[in-house]
């Protein structure tokens, strides 16, 4: 039977309509590549401009991310991205030197950011676990998280689920958007499966 345009009989009753296929949130986690850096920059700059999750106040540049990529590669530290089935970078995680002295060579600080729409779906936990696994393969013994205390609850819960414990707090050490902000420190001991062969004598950054 054919229906003319506008004929209401074209609309099936609700119980006869096919069930909508639920959208599946899927992704692949892999090492970052130079071509990923513009997307990584865009994700990070969104948080710079719109939140106190990072205490950076100025947007980052592509040269900044190229330098960071090269530094982490030289130090043998992981820089991971989560990519959608269509190839879009929807989040990233990296481990960077905790301090610029060789005595800290077994300790790193994690950094994890998700793109718009990627939060609340388990991606943050998957990225953090992948980062922990990679650091253990590289001989890292300790991982530290430095979390802004403004809207920090989700990040604190995420780290706690993966074995991090609170190591201290510092109040009013940052200032952004006209507010005084503090930081929460969390820490987890890792189980390295390889011997650390490279020093982490490099400056810190986020």
PDB file of C-alpha atoms in Angstrom:
ATOM      1  CA  UNK A   1       0.000   0.000   0.000  1.00  0.00           C
ATOM      2  CA  UNK A   2       1.260   3.456  -0.881  1.00  0.00           C
ATOM      3  CA  UNK A   3       0.701   6.522   1.277  1.00  0.00           C
ATOM      4  CA  UNK A   4       0.533  10.084   0.112  1.00  0.00           C
ATOM      5  CA  UNK A   5       2.810  12.707   1.684  1.00  0.00           C
ATOM      6  CA  UNK A   6       1.321  13.888   4.963  1.00  0.00           C
ATOM      7  CA  UNK A   7      -0.771  10.760   5.442  1.00  0.00           C
ATOM      8  CA  UNK A   8      -0.683  10.018   9.182  1.00  0.00           C
ATOM      9  CA  UNK A   9      -1.072   6.314   8.512  1.00  0.00           C
ATOM     10  CA  UNK A  10       2.644   6.268   7.652  1.00  0.00           C
ATOM     11  CA  UNK A  11       3.438   6.541  11.372  1.00  0.00           C
ATOM     12  CA  UNK A  12       3.464   3.093  12.962  1.00  0.00           C
ATOM     13  CA  UNK A  13       2.019   2.621  16.435  1.00  0.00           C
ATOM     14  CA  UNK A  14       4.685   2.725  19.132  1.00  0.00           C
ATOM     15  CA  UNK A  15       4.481  -1.002  19.843  1.00  0.00           C
ATOM     16  CA  UNK A  16       5.100  -1.805  16.172  1.00  0.00           C
ATOM     17  CA  UNK A  17       8.087   0.503  15.714  1.00  0.00           C
ATOM     18  CA  UNK A  18      11.501  -1.170  15.590  1.00  0.00           C
ATOM     19  CA  UNK A  19      13.524  -0.753  18.750  1.00  0.00           C
ATOM     20  CA  UNK A  20      16.185   1.915  18.505  1.00  0.00           C
ATOM     21  CA  UNK A  21      19.676   0.510  18.441  1.00  0.00           C
ATOM     22  CA  UNK A  22      21.571   1.861  21.447  1.00  0.00           C
ATOM     23  CA  UNK A  23      24.648   3.854  20.587  1.00  0.00           C
ATOM     24  CA  UNK A  24      27.763   1.984  21.660  1.00  0.00           C
ATOM     25  CA  UNK A  25      30.594   4.069  23.066  1.00  0.00           C
ATOM     26  CA  UNK A  26      33.759   2.488  21.733  1.00  0.00           C
ATOM     27  CA  UNK A  27      37.350   3.583  21.417  1.00  0.00           C
ATOM     28  CA  UNK A  28      40.919   2.396  21.028  1.00  0.00           C
ATOM     29  CA  UNK A  29      43.779   3.431  23.304  1.00  0.00           C
ATOM     30  CA  UNK A  30      47.164   3.689  21.615  1.00  0.00           C
ATOM     31  CA  UNK A  31      50.433   5.656  21.833  1.00  0.00           C
ATOM     32  CA  UNK A  32      50.110   9.249  20.684  1.00  0.00           C
ATOM     33  CA  UNK A  33      51.470  10.265  17.282  1.00  0.00           C
ATOM     34  CA  UNK A  34      52.584  13.690  16.080  1.00  0.00           C
ATOM     35  CA  UNK A  35      49.387  13.978  14.028  1.00  0.00           C
ATOM     36  CA  UNK A  36      47.305  13.694  17.213  1.00  0.00           C
ATOM     37  CA  UNK A  37      48.776  16.816  18.802  1.00  0.00           C
ATOM     38  CA  UNK A  38      46.342  19.409  17.353  1.00  0.00           C
ATOM     39  CA  UNK A  39      43.428  17.416  18.825  1.00  0.00           C
ATOM     40  CA  UNK A  40      45.236  16.992  22.150  1.00  0.00           C
ATOM     41  CA  UNK A  41      45.867  20.734  22.234  1.00  0.00           C
ATOM     42  CA  UNK A  42      42.196  21.469  21.538  1.00  0.00           C
ATOM     43  CA  UNK A  43      41.051  19.192  24.359  1.00  0.00           C
ATOM     44  CA  UNK A  44      43.489  20.712  26.843  1.00  0.00           C
ATOM     45  CA  UNK A  45      42.756  24.315  25.847  1.00  0.00           C
ATOM     46  CA  UNK A  46      39.052  23.711  26.411  1.00  0.00           C
ATOM     47  CA  UNK A  47      39.832  23.085  30.080  1.00  0.00           C
ATOM     48  CA  UNK A  48      42.251  26.007  30.248  1.00  0.00           C
ATOM     49  CA  UNK A  49      39.514  28.380  29.104  1.00  0.00           C
ATOM     50  CA  UNK A  50      36.515  26.879  30.854  1.00  0.00           C
ATOM     51  CA  UNK A  51      37.552  25.259  34.123  1.00  0.00           C
ATOM     52  CA  UNK A  52      39.919  25.242  37.078  1.00  0.00           C
ATOM     53  CA  UNK A  53      40.797  21.583  36.481  1.00  0.00           C
ATOM     54  CA  UNK A  54      44.107  22.941  35.235  1.00  0.00           C
ATOM     55  CA  UNK A  55      45.617  26.053  36.744  1.00  0.00           C
ATOM     56  CA  UNK A  56      47.077  27.070  33.395  1.00  0.00           C
ATOM     57  CA  UNK A  57      45.575  30.402  32.325  1.00  0.00           C
ATOM     58  CA  UNK A  58      47.035  30.697  28.817  1.00  0.00           C
ATOM     59  CA  UNK A  59      46.142  28.440  25.921  1.00  0.00           C
ATOM     60  CA  UNK A  60      48.863  26.049  24.825  1.00  0.00           C
ATOM     61  CA  UNK A  61      50.417  26.046  21.361  1.00  0.00           C
ATOM     62  CA  UNK A  62      51.315  23.321  18.886  1.00  0.00           C
ATOM     63  CA  UNK A  63      55.066  23.940  19.454  1.00  0.00           C
ATOM     64  CA  UNK A  64      54.468  23.420  23.179  1.00  0.00           C
ATOM     65  CA  UNK A  65      52.901  20.011  22.518  1.00  0.00           C
ATOM     66  CA  UNK A  66      55.586  19.059  20.017  1.00  0.00           C
ATOM     67  CA  UNK A  67      58.219  19.796  22.649  1.00  0.00           C
ATOM     68  CA  UNK A  68      56.328  17.781  25.257  1.00  0.00           C
ATOM     69  CA  UNK A  69      55.873  14.874  22.863  1.00  0.00           C
ATOM     70  CA  UNK A  70      59.599  14.885  22.067  1.00  0.00           C
ATOM     71  CA  UNK A  71      60.534  15.124  25.755  1.00  0.00           C
ATOM     72  CA  UNK A  72      58.375  12.196  26.820  1.00  0.00           C
ATOM     73  CA  UNK A  73      59.627  10.144  23.901  1.00  0.00           C
ATOM     74  CA  UNK A  74      63.237  10.901  24.848  1.00  0.00           C
ATOM     75  CA  UNK A  75      62.603   9.981  28.486  1.00  0.00           C
ATOM     76  CA  UNK A  76      60.735   6.809  27.601  1.00  0.00           C
ATOM     77  CA  UNK A  77      57.474   7.906  29.243  1.00  0.00           C
ATOM     78  CA  UNK A  78      53.987   7.036  27.953  1.00  0.00           C
ATOM     79  CA  UNK A  79      51.770   9.460  26.073  1.00  0.00           C
ATOM     80  CA  UNK A  80      48.473   7.760  25.182  1.00  0.00           C
ATOM     81  CA  UNK A  81      45.392   8.811  23.252  1.00  0.00           C
ATOM     82  CA  UNK A  82      41.893   7.363  23.081  1.00  0.00           C
ATOM     83  CA  UNK A  83      40.550   7.357  19.517  1.00  0.00           C
ATOM     84  CA  UNK A  84      36.971   6.844  18.322  1.00  0.00           C
ATOM     85  CA  UNK A  85      36.171   4.332  15.553  1.00  0.00           C
ATOM     86  CA  UNK A  86      36.235   7.232  13.083  1.00  0.00           C
ATOM     87  CA  UNK A  87      39.738   8.214  14.186  1.00  0.00           C
ATOM     88  CA  UNK A  88      38.875  11.247  16.324  1.00  0.00           C
ATOM     89  CA  UNK A  89      40.984  11.778  19.459  1.00  0.00           C
ATOM     90  CA  UNK A  90      38.531  11.878  22.372  1.00  0.00           C
ATOM     91  CA  UNK A  91      40.953  11.861  25.297  1.00  0.00           C
ATOM     92  CA  UNK A  92      44.571  11.517  26.289  1.00  0.00           C
ATOM     93  CA  UNK A  93      46.782  10.532  29.202  1.00  0.00           C
ATOM     94  CA  UNK A  94      50.472  11.072  29.801  1.00  0.00           C
ATOM     95  CA  UNK A  95      53.084  10.610  32.493  1.00  0.00           C
ATOM     96  CA  UNK A  96      55.651  13.331  33.014  1.00  0.00           C
ATOM     97  CA  UNK A  97      58.611  13.829  35.352  1.00  0.00           C
ATOM     98  CA  UNK A  98      57.606  14.610  38.918  1.00  0.00           C
ATOM     99  CA  UNK A  99      60.649  16.820  39.451  1.00  0.00           C
ATOM    100  CA  UNK A 100      63.832  17.782  37.662  1.00  0.00           C
ATOM    101  CA  UNK A 101      66.307  15.869  39.802  1.00  0.00           C
ATOM    102  CA  UNK A 102      67.639  12.406  39.054  1.00  0.00           C
ATOM    103  CA  UNK A 103      66.671  11.169  42.505  1.00  0.00           C
ATOM    104  CA  UNK A 104      63.026  11.378  41.372  1.00  0.00           C
ATOM    105  CA  UNK A 105      63.614   9.230  38.284  1.00  0.00           C
ATOM    106  CA  UNK A 106      61.223   6.495  39.432  1.00  0.00           C
ATOM    107  CA  UNK A 107      58.314   8.893  40.076  1.00  0.00           C
ATOM    108  CA  UNK A 108      55.936  10.492  37.567  1.00  0.00           C
ATOM    109  CA  UNK A 109      52.875  12.717  37.589  1.00  0.00           C
ATOM    110  CA  UNK A 110      49.831  11.694  35.583  1.00  0.00           C
ATOM    111  CA  UNK A 111      47.740  13.968  33.405  1.00  0.00           C
ATOM    112  CA  UNK A 112      44.385  12.861  31.939  1.00  0.00           C
ATOM    113  CA  UNK A 113      41.878  14.892  29.933  1.00  0.00           C
ATOM    114  CA  UNK A 114      38.741  13.857  28.061  1.00  0.00           C
ATOM    115  CA  UNK A 115      37.114  15.601  25.142  1.00  0.00           C
ATOM    116  CA  UNK A 116      33.535  16.934  25.219  1.00  0.00           C
ATOM    117  CA  UNK A 117      30.984  14.137  25.514  1.00  0.00           C
ATOM    118  CA  UNK A 118      33.549  11.513  26.521  1.00  0.00           C
ATOM    119  CA  UNK A 119      33.161  11.868  30.279  1.00  0.00           C
ATOM    120  CA  UNK A 120      31.114   9.589  32.507  1.00  0.00           C
ATOM    121  CA  UNK A 121      31.509   6.549  30.238  1.00  0.00           C
ATOM    122  CA  UNK A 122      34.483   4.809  31.809  1.00  0.00           C
ATOM    123  CA  UNK A 123      37.077   6.285  29.476  1.00  0.00           C
ATOM    124  CA  UNK A 124      38.941   8.135  32.220  1.00  0.00           C
ATOM    125  CA  UNK A 125      39.434   4.925  34.186  1.00  0.00           C
ATOM    126  CA  UNK A 126      40.529   3.033  31.073  1.00  0.00           C
ATOM    127  CA  UNK A 127      43.087   5.698  30.188  1.00  0.00           C
ATOM    128  CA  UNK A 128      44.453   5.856  33.727  1.00  0.00           C
ATOM    129  CA  UNK A 129      44.757   2.063  33.935  1.00  0.00           C
ATOM    130  CA  UNK A 130      46.520   1.965  30.562  1.00  0.00           C
ATOM    131  CA  UNK A 131      48.877   4.692  31.757  1.00  0.00           C
ATOM    132  CA  UNK A 132      49.648   2.776  34.968  1.00  0.00           C
ATOM    133  CA  UNK A 133      50.312  -0.410  32.987  1.00  0.00           C
ATOM    134  CA  UNK A 134      52.637   1.425  30.594  1.00  0.00           C
ATOM    135  CA  UNK A 135      54.550   3.081  33.442  1.00  0.00           C
ATOM    136  CA  UNK A 136      55.074  -0.273  35.131  1.00  0.00           C
ATOM    137  CA  UNK A 137      56.477  -1.629  31.877  1.00  0.00           C
ATOM    138  CA  UNK A 138      58.880   1.323  31.797  1.00  0.00           C
ATOM    139  CA  UNK A 139      60.156   0.698  35.335  1.00  0.00           C
ATOM    140  CA  UNK A 140      58.308   3.521  37.126  1.00  0.00           C
ATOM    141  CA  UNK A 141      57.692   2.923  40.839  1.00  0.00           C
ATOM    142  CA  UNK A 142      55.442   5.767  41.976  1.00  0.00           C
ATOM    143  CA  UNK A 143      52.688   7.818  40.325  1.00  0.00           C
ATOM    144  CA  UNK A 144      51.451  11.119  41.718  1.00  0.00           C
ATOM    145  CA  UNK A 145      48.279  13.016  40.844  1.00  0.00           C
ATOM    146  CA  UNK A 146      48.017  16.754  41.503  1.00  0.00           C
ATOM    147  CA  UNK A 147      44.341  17.706  41.413  1.00  0.00           C
ATOM    148  CA  UNK A 148      42.815  21.165  41.669  1.00  0.00           C
ATOM    149  CA  UNK A 149      40.420  21.276  44.616  1.00  0.00           C
ATOM    150  CA  UNK A 150      37.779  23.088  42.539  1.00  0.00           C
ATOM    151  CA  UNK A 151      35.362  20.468  41.215  1.00  0.00           C
ATOM    152  CA  UNK A 152      37.881  17.754  42.046  1.00  0.00           C
ATOM    153  CA  UNK A 153      35.439  15.126  43.285  1.00  0.00           C
ATOM    154  CA  UNK A 154      35.231  13.135  40.043  1.00  0.00           C
ATOM    155  CA  UNK A 155      39.004  13.055  39.599  1.00  0.00           C
ATOM    156  CA  UNK A 156      39.541  12.076  43.233  1.00  0.00           C
ATOM    157  CA  UNK A 157      37.023   9.232  42.888  1.00  0.00           C
ATOM    158  CA  UNK A 158      38.648   8.068  39.659  1.00  0.00           C
ATOM    159  CA  UNK A 159      42.106   7.892  41.215  1.00  0.00           C
ATOM    160  CA  UNK A 160      40.817   6.283  44.406  1.00  0.00           C
ATOM    161  CA  UNK A 161      39.129   3.511  42.391  1.00  0.00           C
ATOM    162  CA  UNK A 162      42.499   2.672  40.880  1.00  0.00           C
ATOM    163  CA  UNK A 163      44.384   2.484  44.162  1.00  0.00           C
ATOM    164  CA  UNK A 164      45.535   6.055  44.743  1.00  0.00           C
ATOM    165  CA  UNK A 165      45.478   7.390  48.288  1.00  0.00           C
ATOM    166  CA  UNK A 166      45.433  11.011  49.382  1.00  0.00           C
ATOM    167  CA  UNK A 167      48.897  12.230  50.325  1.00  0.00           C
ATOM    168  CA  UNK A 168      48.116  15.815  51.308  1.00  0.00           C
ATOM    169  CA  UNK A 169      46.436  19.095  50.490  1.00  0.00           C
ATOM    170  CA  UNK A 170      47.641  22.645  49.977  1.00  0.00           C
ATOM    171  CA  UNK A 171      45.120  25.459  50.285  1.00  0.00           C
ATOM    172  CA  UNK A 172      45.190  28.745  48.364  1.00  0.00           C
ATOM    173  CA  UNK A 173      48.286  28.003  46.282  1.00  0.00           C
ATOM    174  CA  UNK A 174      46.628  28.910  42.962  1.00  0.00           C
ATOM    175  CA  UNK A 175      44.517  31.770  41.633  1.00  0.00           C
ATOM    176  CA  UNK A 176      42.280  31.538  38.567  1.00  0.00           C
ATOM    177  CA  UNK A 177      39.006  33.159  37.470  1.00  0.00           C
ATOM    178  CA  UNK A 178      39.256  35.472  40.485  1.00  0.00           C
ATOM    179  CA  UNK A 179      39.216  32.548  42.931  1.00  0.00           C
ATOM    180  CA  UNK A 180      41.832  31.156  45.272  1.00  0.00           C
ATOM    181  CA  UNK A 181      42.392  27.467  44.613  1.00  0.00           C
ATOM    182  CA  UNK A 182      44.147  24.630  46.357  1.00  0.00           C
ATOM    183  CA  UNK A 183      45.526  21.287  45.282  1.00  0.00           C
ATOM    184  CA  UNK A 184      44.946  17.712  46.368  1.00  0.00           C
ATOM    185  CA  UNK A 185      47.842  15.270  46.132  1.00  0.00           C
ATOM    186  CA  UNK A 186      47.215  11.576  45.575  1.00  0.00           C
ATOM    187  CA  UNK A 187      49.771   8.813  45.183  1.00  0.00           C
ATOM    188  CA  UNK A 188      49.976   5.180  44.135  1.00  0.00           C
ATOM    189  CA  UNK A 189      52.843   2.698  44.377  1.00  0.00           C
ATOM    190  CA  UNK A 190      53.401   0.836  41.108  1.00  0.00           C
ATOM    191  CA  UNK A 191      54.823  -2.605  40.442  1.00  0.00           C
ATOM    192  CA  UNK A 192      57.539  -2.123  37.830  1.00  0.00           C
ATOM    193  CA  UNK A 193      58.241  -5.140  35.651  1.00  0.00           C
ATOM    194  CA  UNK A 194      61.322  -3.646  34.005  1.00  0.00           C
ATOM    195  CA  UNK A 195      64.385  -1.779  35.182  1.00  0.00           C
ATOM    196  CA  UNK A 196      64.303   1.975  34.676  1.00  0.00           C
ATOM    197  CA  UNK A 197      67.059   2.866  32.211  1.00  0.00           C
ATOM    198  CA  UNK A 198      66.526   6.573  31.591  1.00  0.00           C
ATOM    199  CA  UNK A 199      66.795   9.493  33.993  1.00  0.00           C
ATOM    200  CA  UNK A 200      63.835  11.836  34.366  1.00  0.00           C
ATOM    201  CA  UNK A 201      65.960  14.941  34.803  1.00  0.00           C
ATOM    202  CA  UNK A 202      63.607  17.345  33.069  1.00  0.00           C
ATOM    203  CA  UNK A 203      61.367  20.222  34.034  1.00  0.00           C
ATOM    204  CA  UNK A 204      57.742  19.678  34.959  1.00  0.00           C
ATOM    205  CA  UNK A 205      54.757  20.790  32.986  1.00  0.00           C
ATOM    206  CA  UNK A 206      51.076  20.025  32.556  1.00  0.00           C
TER     207      UNK A 206
END
